[in-house]
Amino acid sequence: MGELDFIYKRHSIRRFKDIEIPDEDINEIIKAATYAPSGNNIQNWHFVVVKNKKIIKEMVKIVEDKNKELSENIPDEDMKQRFRRYVKYHTVFRNAPVVILIFCGPYDITGLDFIKANNTTMEELIDFQKPDPAIQNIGAAMENLQLAATAKGYGACWMTGPSYARKELEKLINLDKEGYFLAAMTPLGVPEDGDIKSPPRKPLEEVMTVIE
Ligand SMILES: Cc1cc2nc3c(=O)[nH]c(=O)nc-3n(C[C@H](O)[C@H](O)[C@H](O)COP(=O)(O)O)c2cc1C
């Protein structure tokens, strides 16, 4: 057992057994997510845990309806085929016993006020906000969630694919929190049996630059 095995054991899981997850496990996994770091410790996240199969089905239908709508407007048949292959991955939560949606609340980048006070152009402002710490906080929480789920023997899959149906999903969930939007979601469940693998990674030399 290597000390980083907890990282290498995580894989995106897209098929699940029809087994319920005890509330204690869900709570512990969400708690682990909230122990992620966040800028200024703002904790601008909110987790919606959907255990209701009917609501999960409705979420699938919302994404599928949106897929249909978008597909109808694609003029090119080849592009349509590619779209269909691609959107299969946006409903992989369909047979999970639990789906967790992470909402992102507002968090302005530190120093934004000072930058604005300097007569900056809109272009400069957009560029300044590229590192988007509000979303980075959500990413940190989601990764903690994925690792915690794996450590407890569950499978999960970070998903932003259904984002084009965000407004419709938000309407269904009806979260009463000002300024929060649906940033990502993940199914959670016991992985279906079978070979679980991740796609290969780029070699280190390609993704790493060392300055000595
Ligand atoms: C921001 C983000 C969005 C993703 N969205 C989806 C998605 O919508 N559907 C899906 O099946 N997988 C999604 N994934 C999972 C990736 O496809 C997966 O992480 C990648 O292929 C590497 O595989 P691994 O997670 O098994 O290591 C997403 C991952 C991330 C980080």
mmCIF file of C-alpha atoms and ligand atoms in Angstrom:
data_model
loop_
_atom_site.group_PDB
_atom_site.id
_atom_site.type_symbol
_atom_site.label_atom_id
_atom_site.label_comp_id
_atom_site.label_asym_id
_atom_site.label_seq_id
_atom_site.Cartn_x
_atom_site.Cartn_y
_atom_site.Cartn_z
ATOM 1 C CA MET A 1 0.000 0.000 0.000
ATOM 2 C CA GLY A 2 1.492 3.295 -1.060
ATOM 3 C CA GLU A 3 0.686 6.341 1.011
ATOM 4 C CA LEU A 4 -1.033 7.994 -1.959
ATOM 5 C CA ASP A 5 -3.223 5.001 -2.764
ATOM 6 C CA PHE A 6 -6.264 6.948 -1.583
ATOM 7 C CA ILE A 7 -5.704 9.159 -4.635
ATOM 8 C CA TYR A 8 -5.029 6.405 -7.152
ATOM 9 C CA LYS A 9 -8.025 4.343 -6.019
ATOM 10 C CA ARG A 10 -10.494 7.035 -7.076
ATOM 11 C CA HIS A 11 -12.079 6.508 -10.472
ATOM 12 C CA SER A 12 -15.118 8.043 -12.110
ATOM 13 C CA ILE A 13 -17.931 5.565 -11.445
ATOM 14 C CA ARG A 14 -20.907 5.647 -13.784
ATOM 15 C CA ARG A 15 -22.831 2.465 -12.936
ATOM 16 C CA PHE A 16 -24.213 1.596 -9.530
ATOM 17 C CA LYS A 17 -25.832 -1.222 -7.596
ATOM 18 C CA ASP A 18 -29.356 -0.692 -6.357
ATOM 19 C CA ILE A 19 -28.238 -0.384 -2.728
ATOM 20 C CA GLU A 20 -29.197 2.447 -0.413
ATOM 21 C CA ILE A 21 -26.530 4.461 1.400
ATOM 22 C CA PRO A 22 -26.917 4.991 5.168
ATOM 23 C CA ASP A 23 -27.396 8.636 6.190
ATOM 24 C CA GLU A 24 -24.323 8.494 8.472
ATOM 25 C CA ASP A 25 -22.138 7.703 5.472
ATOM 26 C CA ILE A 26 -23.655 10.501 3.368
ATOM 27 C CA ASN A 27 -23.190 12.977 6.220
ATOM 28 C CA GLU A 28 -19.594 11.920 6.773
ATOM 29 C CA ILE A 29 -18.797 12.282 3.078
ATOM 30 C CA ILE A 30 -20.361 15.770 2.933
ATOM 31 C CA LYS A 31 -18.532 16.719 6.129
ATOM 32 C CA ALA A 32 -15.248 15.672 4.501
ATOM 33 C CA ALA A 33 -16.158 17.866 1.519
ATOM 34 C CA THR A 34 -16.597 20.857 3.839
ATOM 35 C CA TYR A 35 -13.077 20.348 5.183
ATOM 36 C CA ALA A 36 -11.717 21.466 1.830
ATOM 37 C CA PRO A 37 -9.834 24.745 1.905
ATOM 38 C CA SER A 38 -11.643 27.835 0.636
ATOM 39 C CA GLY A 39 -10.472 31.393 0.034
ATOM 40 C CA ASN A 40 -10.905 33.433 3.218
ATOM 41 C CA ASN A 41 -12.586 30.303 4.617
ATOM 42 C CA ILE A 42 -15.720 31.602 2.877
ATOM 43 C CA GLN A 43 -17.198 28.082 2.422
ATOM 44 C CA ASN A 44 -19.407 29.331 -0.405
ATOM 45 C CA TRP A 45 -20.874 25.889 -1.051
ATOM 46 C CA HIS A 46 -24.186 24.234 -0.465
ATOM 47 C CA PHE A 47 -24.827 20.518 -0.942
ATOM 48 C CA VAL A 48 -28.208 19.231 -2.035
ATOM 49 C CA VAL A 49 -28.518 15.494 -1.435
ATOM 50 C CA VAL A 50 -31.192 13.933 -3.622
ATOM 51 C CA LYS A 51 -32.266 10.490 -2.402
ATOM 52 C CA ASN A 52 -35.708 10.579 -3.992
ATOM 53 C CA LYS A 53 -35.741 8.271 -7.059
ATOM 54 C CA LYS A 54 -38.603 10.211 -8.641
ATOM 55 C CA ILE A 55 -36.620 13.467 -8.472
ATOM 56 C CA ILE A 56 -33.513 11.738 -9.876
ATOM 57 C CA LYS A 57 -35.684 10.503 -12.772
ATOM 58 C CA GLU A 58 -36.979 14.021 -13.321
ATOM 59 C CA MET A 59 -33.414 15.319 -13.426
ATOM 60 C CA VAL A 60 -32.553 12.728 -16.089
ATOM 61 C CA LYS A 61 -35.616 13.774 -18.092
ATOM 62 C CA ILE A 62 -34.665 17.448 -17.869
ATOM 63 C CA VAL A 63 -31.212 16.698 -19.305
ATOM 64 C CA GLU A 64 -32.615 14.366 -21.975
ATOM 65 C CA ASP A 65 -35.241 16.926 -23.029
ATOM 66 C CA LYS A 66 -32.516 19.545 -23.304
ATOM 67 C CA ASN A 67 -30.380 17.127 -25.344
ATOM 68 C CA LYS A 68 -33.282 16.628 -27.738
ATOM 69 C CA GLU A 69 -33.906 20.358 -28.030
ATOM 70 C CA LEU A 70 -30.227 21.079 -28.729
ATOM 71 C CA SER A 71 -29.885 18.153 -31.122
ATOM 72 C CA GLU A 72 -32.836 19.332 -33.202
ATOM 73 C CA ASN A 73 -31.042 22.592 -33.903
ATOM 74 C CA ILE A 74 -27.835 20.946 -35.129
ATOM 75 C CA PRO A 75 -27.981 21.082 -38.932
ATOM 76 C CA ASP A 76 -25.074 18.743 -39.661
ATOM 77 C CA GLU A 77 -25.833 14.979 -39.357
ATOM 78 C CA ASP A 78 -22.237 14.132 -38.439
ATOM 79 C CA MET A 79 -22.219 16.708 -35.665
ATOM 80 C CA LYS A 80 -25.572 15.372 -34.457
ATOM 81 C CA GLN A 81 -24.065 11.877 -34.114
ATOM 82 C CA ARG A 82 -21.106 13.249 -32.164
ATOM 83 C CA PHE A 83 -23.469 15.192 -29.912
ATOM 84 C CA ARG A 84 -25.461 12.030 -29.170
ATOM 85 C CA ARG A 85 -22.333 10.082 -28.214
ATOM 86 C CA TYR A 86 -21.181 12.950 -26.017
ATOM 87 C CA VAL A 87 -24.460 13.537 -24.140
ATOM 88 C CA LYS A 88 -24.634 9.897 -23.003
ATOM 89 C CA TYR A 89 -22.196 11.000 -20.313
ATOM 90 C CA HIS A 90 -24.545 13.636 -18.973
ATOM 91 C CA THR A 91 -27.078 11.250 -17.459
ATOM 92 C CA VAL A 92 -24.717 8.734 -15.835
ATOM 93 C CA PHE A 93 -26.338 9.534 -12.484
ATOM 94 C CA ARG A 94 -29.543 7.830 -13.676
ATOM 95 C CA ASN A 95 -29.259 4.653 -11.608
ATOM 96 C CA ALA A 96 -27.453 6.031 -8.574
ATOM 97 C CA PRO A 97 -29.224 5.775 -5.204
ATOM 98 C CA VAL A 98 -28.037 9.297 -4.330
ATOM 99 C CA VAL A 99 -27.174 12.364 -6.390
ATOM 100 C CA ILE A 100 -25.390 15.290 -4.742
ATOM 101 C CA LEU A 101 -25.577 18.720 -6.317
ATOM 102 C CA ILE A 102 -23.057 21.361 -5.292
ATOM 103 C CA PHE A 103 -24.223 24.943 -5.465
ATOM 104 C CA CYS A 104 -21.705 27.768 -5.588
ATOM 105 C CA GLY A 105 -22.332 30.958 -3.673
ATOM 106 C CA PRO A 106 -20.796 34.368 -4.315
ATOM 107 C CA TYR A 107 -17.192 35.088 -3.424
ATOM 108 C CA ASP A 108 -15.492 38.045 -5.024
ATOM 109 C CA ILE A 109 -11.803 37.679 -5.673
ATOM 110 C CA THR A 110 -9.737 39.391 -2.970
ATOM 111 C CA GLY A 111 -8.794 42.877 -4.035
ATOM 112 C CA LEU A 112 -11.560 43.270 -6.629
ATOM 113 C CA ASP A 113 -12.683 46.547 -5.042
ATOM 114 C CA PHE A 114 -9.159 47.957 -5.246
ATOM 115 C CA ILE A 115 -8.825 46.894 -8.860
ATOM 116 C CA LYS A 116 -12.179 48.435 -9.761
ATOM 117 C CA ALA A 117 -11.126 51.673 -8.091
ATOM 118 C CA ASN A 118 -8.253 51.869 -10.594
ATOM 119 C CA ASN A 119 -10.349 52.706 -13.678
ATOM 120 C CA THR A 120 -9.909 49.221 -15.114
ATOM 121 C CA THR A 121 -11.537 48.271 -18.395
ATOM 122 C CA MET A 122 -14.086 45.435 -18.562
ATOM 123 C CA GLU A 123 -11.501 43.339 -20.423
ATOM 124 C CA GLU A 124 -8.949 43.817 -17.641
ATOM 125 C CA LEU A 125 -11.567 42.965 -15.021
ATOM 126 C CA ILE A 126 -12.525 39.726 -16.787
ATOM 127 C CA ASP A 127 -8.867 38.785 -17.090
ATOM 128 C CA PHE A 128 -8.257 39.562 -13.419
ATOM 129 C CA GLN A 129 -11.088 37.241 -12.417
ATOM 130 C CA LYS A 130 -9.916 34.294 -14.548
ATOM 131 C CA PRO A 131 -8.625 32.264 -11.575
ATOM 132 C CA ASP A 132 -12.210 32.394 -10.207
ATOM 133 C CA PRO A 133 -11.652 31.509 -6.540
ATOM 134 C CA ALA A 134 -15.391 30.938 -5.960
ATOM 135 C CA ILE A 135 -15.311 28.001 -8.372
ATOM 136 C CA GLN A 136 -11.905 26.828 -7.120
ATOM 137 C CA ASN A 137 -13.484 26.452 -3.664
ATOM 138 C CA ILE A 138 -16.193 24.261 -5.175
ATOM 139 C CA GLY A 139 -13.578 22.177 -6.999
ATOM 140 C CA ALA A 140 -11.693 21.591 -3.763
ATOM 141 C CA ALA A 141 -14.888 20.502 -1.987
ATOM 142 C CA MET A 142 -15.862 18.214 -4.854
ATOM 143 C CA GLU A 143 -12.470 16.514 -4.921
ATOM 144 C CA ASN A 144 -12.649 15.949 -1.154
ATOM 145 C CA LEU A 145 -16.108 14.469 -1.677
ATOM 146 C CA GLN A 146 -14.854 12.115 -4.407
ATOM 147 C CA LEU A 147 -11.925 10.937 -2.276
ATOM 148 C CA ALA A 148 -14.081 10.510 0.846
ATOM 149 C CA ALA A 149 -16.637 8.482 -1.119
ATOM 150 C CA THR A 150 -13.868 6.218 -2.446
ATOM 151 C CA ALA A 151 -12.310 5.785 1.004
ATOM 152 C CA LYS A 152 -15.693 4.603 2.308
ATOM 153 C CA GLY A 153 -16.092 2.072 -0.519
ATOM 154 C CA TYR A 154 -18.492 4.087 -2.666
ATOM 155 C CA GLY A 155 -18.208 5.344 -6.196
ATOM 156 C CA ALA A 156 -18.867 8.851 -7.509
ATOM 157 C CA CYS A 157 -18.385 10.854 -10.687
ATOM 158 C CA TRP A 158 -17.745 14.583 -10.819
ATOM 159 C CA MET A 159 -20.122 15.994 -13.404
ATOM 160 C CA THR A 160 -20.595 19.336 -15.085
ATOM 161 C CA GLY A 161 -21.851 17.900 -18.384
ATOM 162 C CA PRO A 162 -25.527 18.650 -17.632
ATOM 163 C CA SER A 163 -24.719 22.342 -17.070
ATOM 164 C CA TYR A 164 -26.575 23.376 -20.231
ATOM 165 C CA ALA A 165 -29.757 22.338 -18.391
ATOM 166 C CA ARG A 166 -28.687 24.256 -15.280
ATOM 167 C CA LYS A 167 -31.614 26.673 -15.206
ATOM 168 C CA GLU A 168 -34.159 23.859 -15.510
ATOM 169 C CA LEU A 169 -32.393 21.761 -12.857
ATOM 170 C CA GLU A 170 -32.183 24.756 -10.528
ATOM 171 C CA LYS A 171 -35.915 25.309 -10.989
ATOM 172 C CA LEU A 172 -36.633 21.698 -10.030
ATOM 173 C CA ILE A 173 -34.390 21.817 -6.946
ATOM 174 C CA ASN A 174 -35.648 25.277 -5.990
ATOM 175 C CA LEU A 175 -32.839 26.064 -3.540
ATOM 176 C CA ASP A 176 -33.681 29.168 -1.547
ATOM 177 C CA LYS A 177 -30.213 30.703 -1.300
ATOM 178 C CA GLU A 178 -29.573 34.097 -2.853
ATOM 179 C CA GLY A 179 -26.801 34.164 -5.450
ATOM 180 C CA TYR A 180 -26.164 30.400 -5.476
ATOM 181 C CA PHE A 181 -25.958 28.510 -8.773
ATOM 182 C CA LEU A 182 -25.579 24.825 -9.636
ATOM 183 C CA ALA A 183 -21.850 24.311 -10.235
ATOM 184 C CA ALA A 184 -21.458 20.527 -10.360
ATOM 185 C CA MET A 185 -23.098 17.288 -9.379
ATOM 186 C CA THR A 186 -22.126 13.733 -8.574
ATOM 187 C CA PRO A 187 -23.845 10.397 -8.267
ATOM 188 C CA LEU A 188 -22.958 8.402 -5.159
ATOM 189 C CA GLY A 189 -23.440 4.670 -4.763
ATOM 190 C CA VAL A 190 -21.926 1.244 -4.519
ATOM 191 C CA PRO A 191 -20.079 0.639 -7.823
ATOM 192 C CA GLU A 192 -21.474 -2.007 -10.168
ATOM 193 C CA ASP A 193 -19.149 -5.045 -10.409
ATOM 194 C CA GLY A 194 -16.610 -5.046 -13.202
ATOM 195 C CA ASP A 195 -13.308 -3.688 -14.189
ATOM 196 C CA ILE A 196 -12.941 -0.123 -12.946
ATOM 197 C CA LYS A 197 -10.216 1.884 -14.616
ATOM 198 C CA SER A 198 -9.370 5.480 -15.371
ATOM 199 C CA PRO A 199 -8.105 6.735 -18.718
ATOM 200 C CA PRO A 200 -4.321 7.298 -18.935
ATOM 201 C CA ARG A 201 -2.689 10.507 -17.795
ATOM 202 C CA LYS A 202 -0.341 12.721 -19.762
ATOM 203 C CA PRO A 203 3.318 12.088 -18.915
ATOM 204 C CA LEU A 204 4.753 14.339 -16.199
ATOM 205 C CA GLU A 205 7.189 16.001 -18.623
ATOM 206 C CA GLU A 206 4.221 17.290 -20.571
ATOM 207 C CA VAL A 207 2.401 18.817 -17.621
ATOM 208 C CA MET A 208 5.298 19.913 -15.442
ATOM 209 C CA THR A 209 7.900 22.646 -15.826
ATOM 210 C CA VAL A 210 10.734 22.831 -13.356
ATOM 211 C CA ILE A 211 12.599 26.077 -12.801
ATOM 212 C CA GLU A 212 15.897 25.462 -11.013
HETATM 213 C C1 LIG B 1 -15.114 19.328 -14.005
HETATM 214 C C2 LIG B 1 -15.401 17.912 -14.416
HETATM 215 C C3 LIG B 1 -16.558 17.633 -15.128
HETATM 216 C C4 LIG B 1 -16.869 16.311 -15.497
HETATM 217 N N1 LIG B 1 -18.069 16.047 -16.109
HETATM 218 C C5 LIG B 1 -18.408 14.765 -16.393
HETATM 219 C C6 LIG B 1 -19.698 14.471 -16.926
HETATM 220 O O1 LIG B 1 -20.538 15.328 -17.130
HETATM 221 N N2 LIG B 1 -19.987 13.155 -17.188
HETATM 222 C C7 LIG B 1 -19.090 12.152 -16.962
HETATM 223 O O2 LIG B 1 -19.426 11.003 -17.215
HETATM 224 N N3 LIG B 1 -17.855 12.407 -16.443
HETATM 225 C C8 LIG B 1 -17.510 13.680 -16.144
HETATM 226 N N4 LIG B 1 -16.278 13.961 -15.570
HETATM 227 C C9 LIG B 1 -15.340 12.851 -15.282
HETATM 228 C C10 LIG B 1 -14.144 12.839 -16.236
HETATM 229 O O3 LIG B 1 -14.555 12.339 -17.478
HETATM 230 C C11 LIG B 1 -13.045 11.956 -15.605
HETATM 231 O O4 LIG B 1 -12.640 12.534 -14.399
HETATM 232 C C12 LIG B 1 -11.800 11.791 -16.509
HETATM 233 O O5 LIG B 1 -12.151 11.134 -17.692
HETATM 234 C C13 LIG B 1 -10.700 11.020 -15.803
HETATM 235 O O6 LIG B 1 -11.158 9.751 -15.369
HETATM 236 P P1 LIG B 1 -11.118 9.332 -13.830
HETATM 237 O O7 LIG B 1 -11.972 10.297 -13.061
HETATM 238 O O8 LIG B 1 -11.691 7.928 -13.768
HETATM 239 O O9 LIG B 1 -9.698 9.370 -13.359
HETATM 240 C C14 LIG B 1 -15.972 15.262 -15.187
HETATM 241 C C15 LIG B 1 -14.799 15.563 -14.456
HETATM 242 C C16 LIG B 1 -14.541 16.861 -14.057
HETATM 243 C C17 LIG B 1 -13.305 17.132 -13.219
#
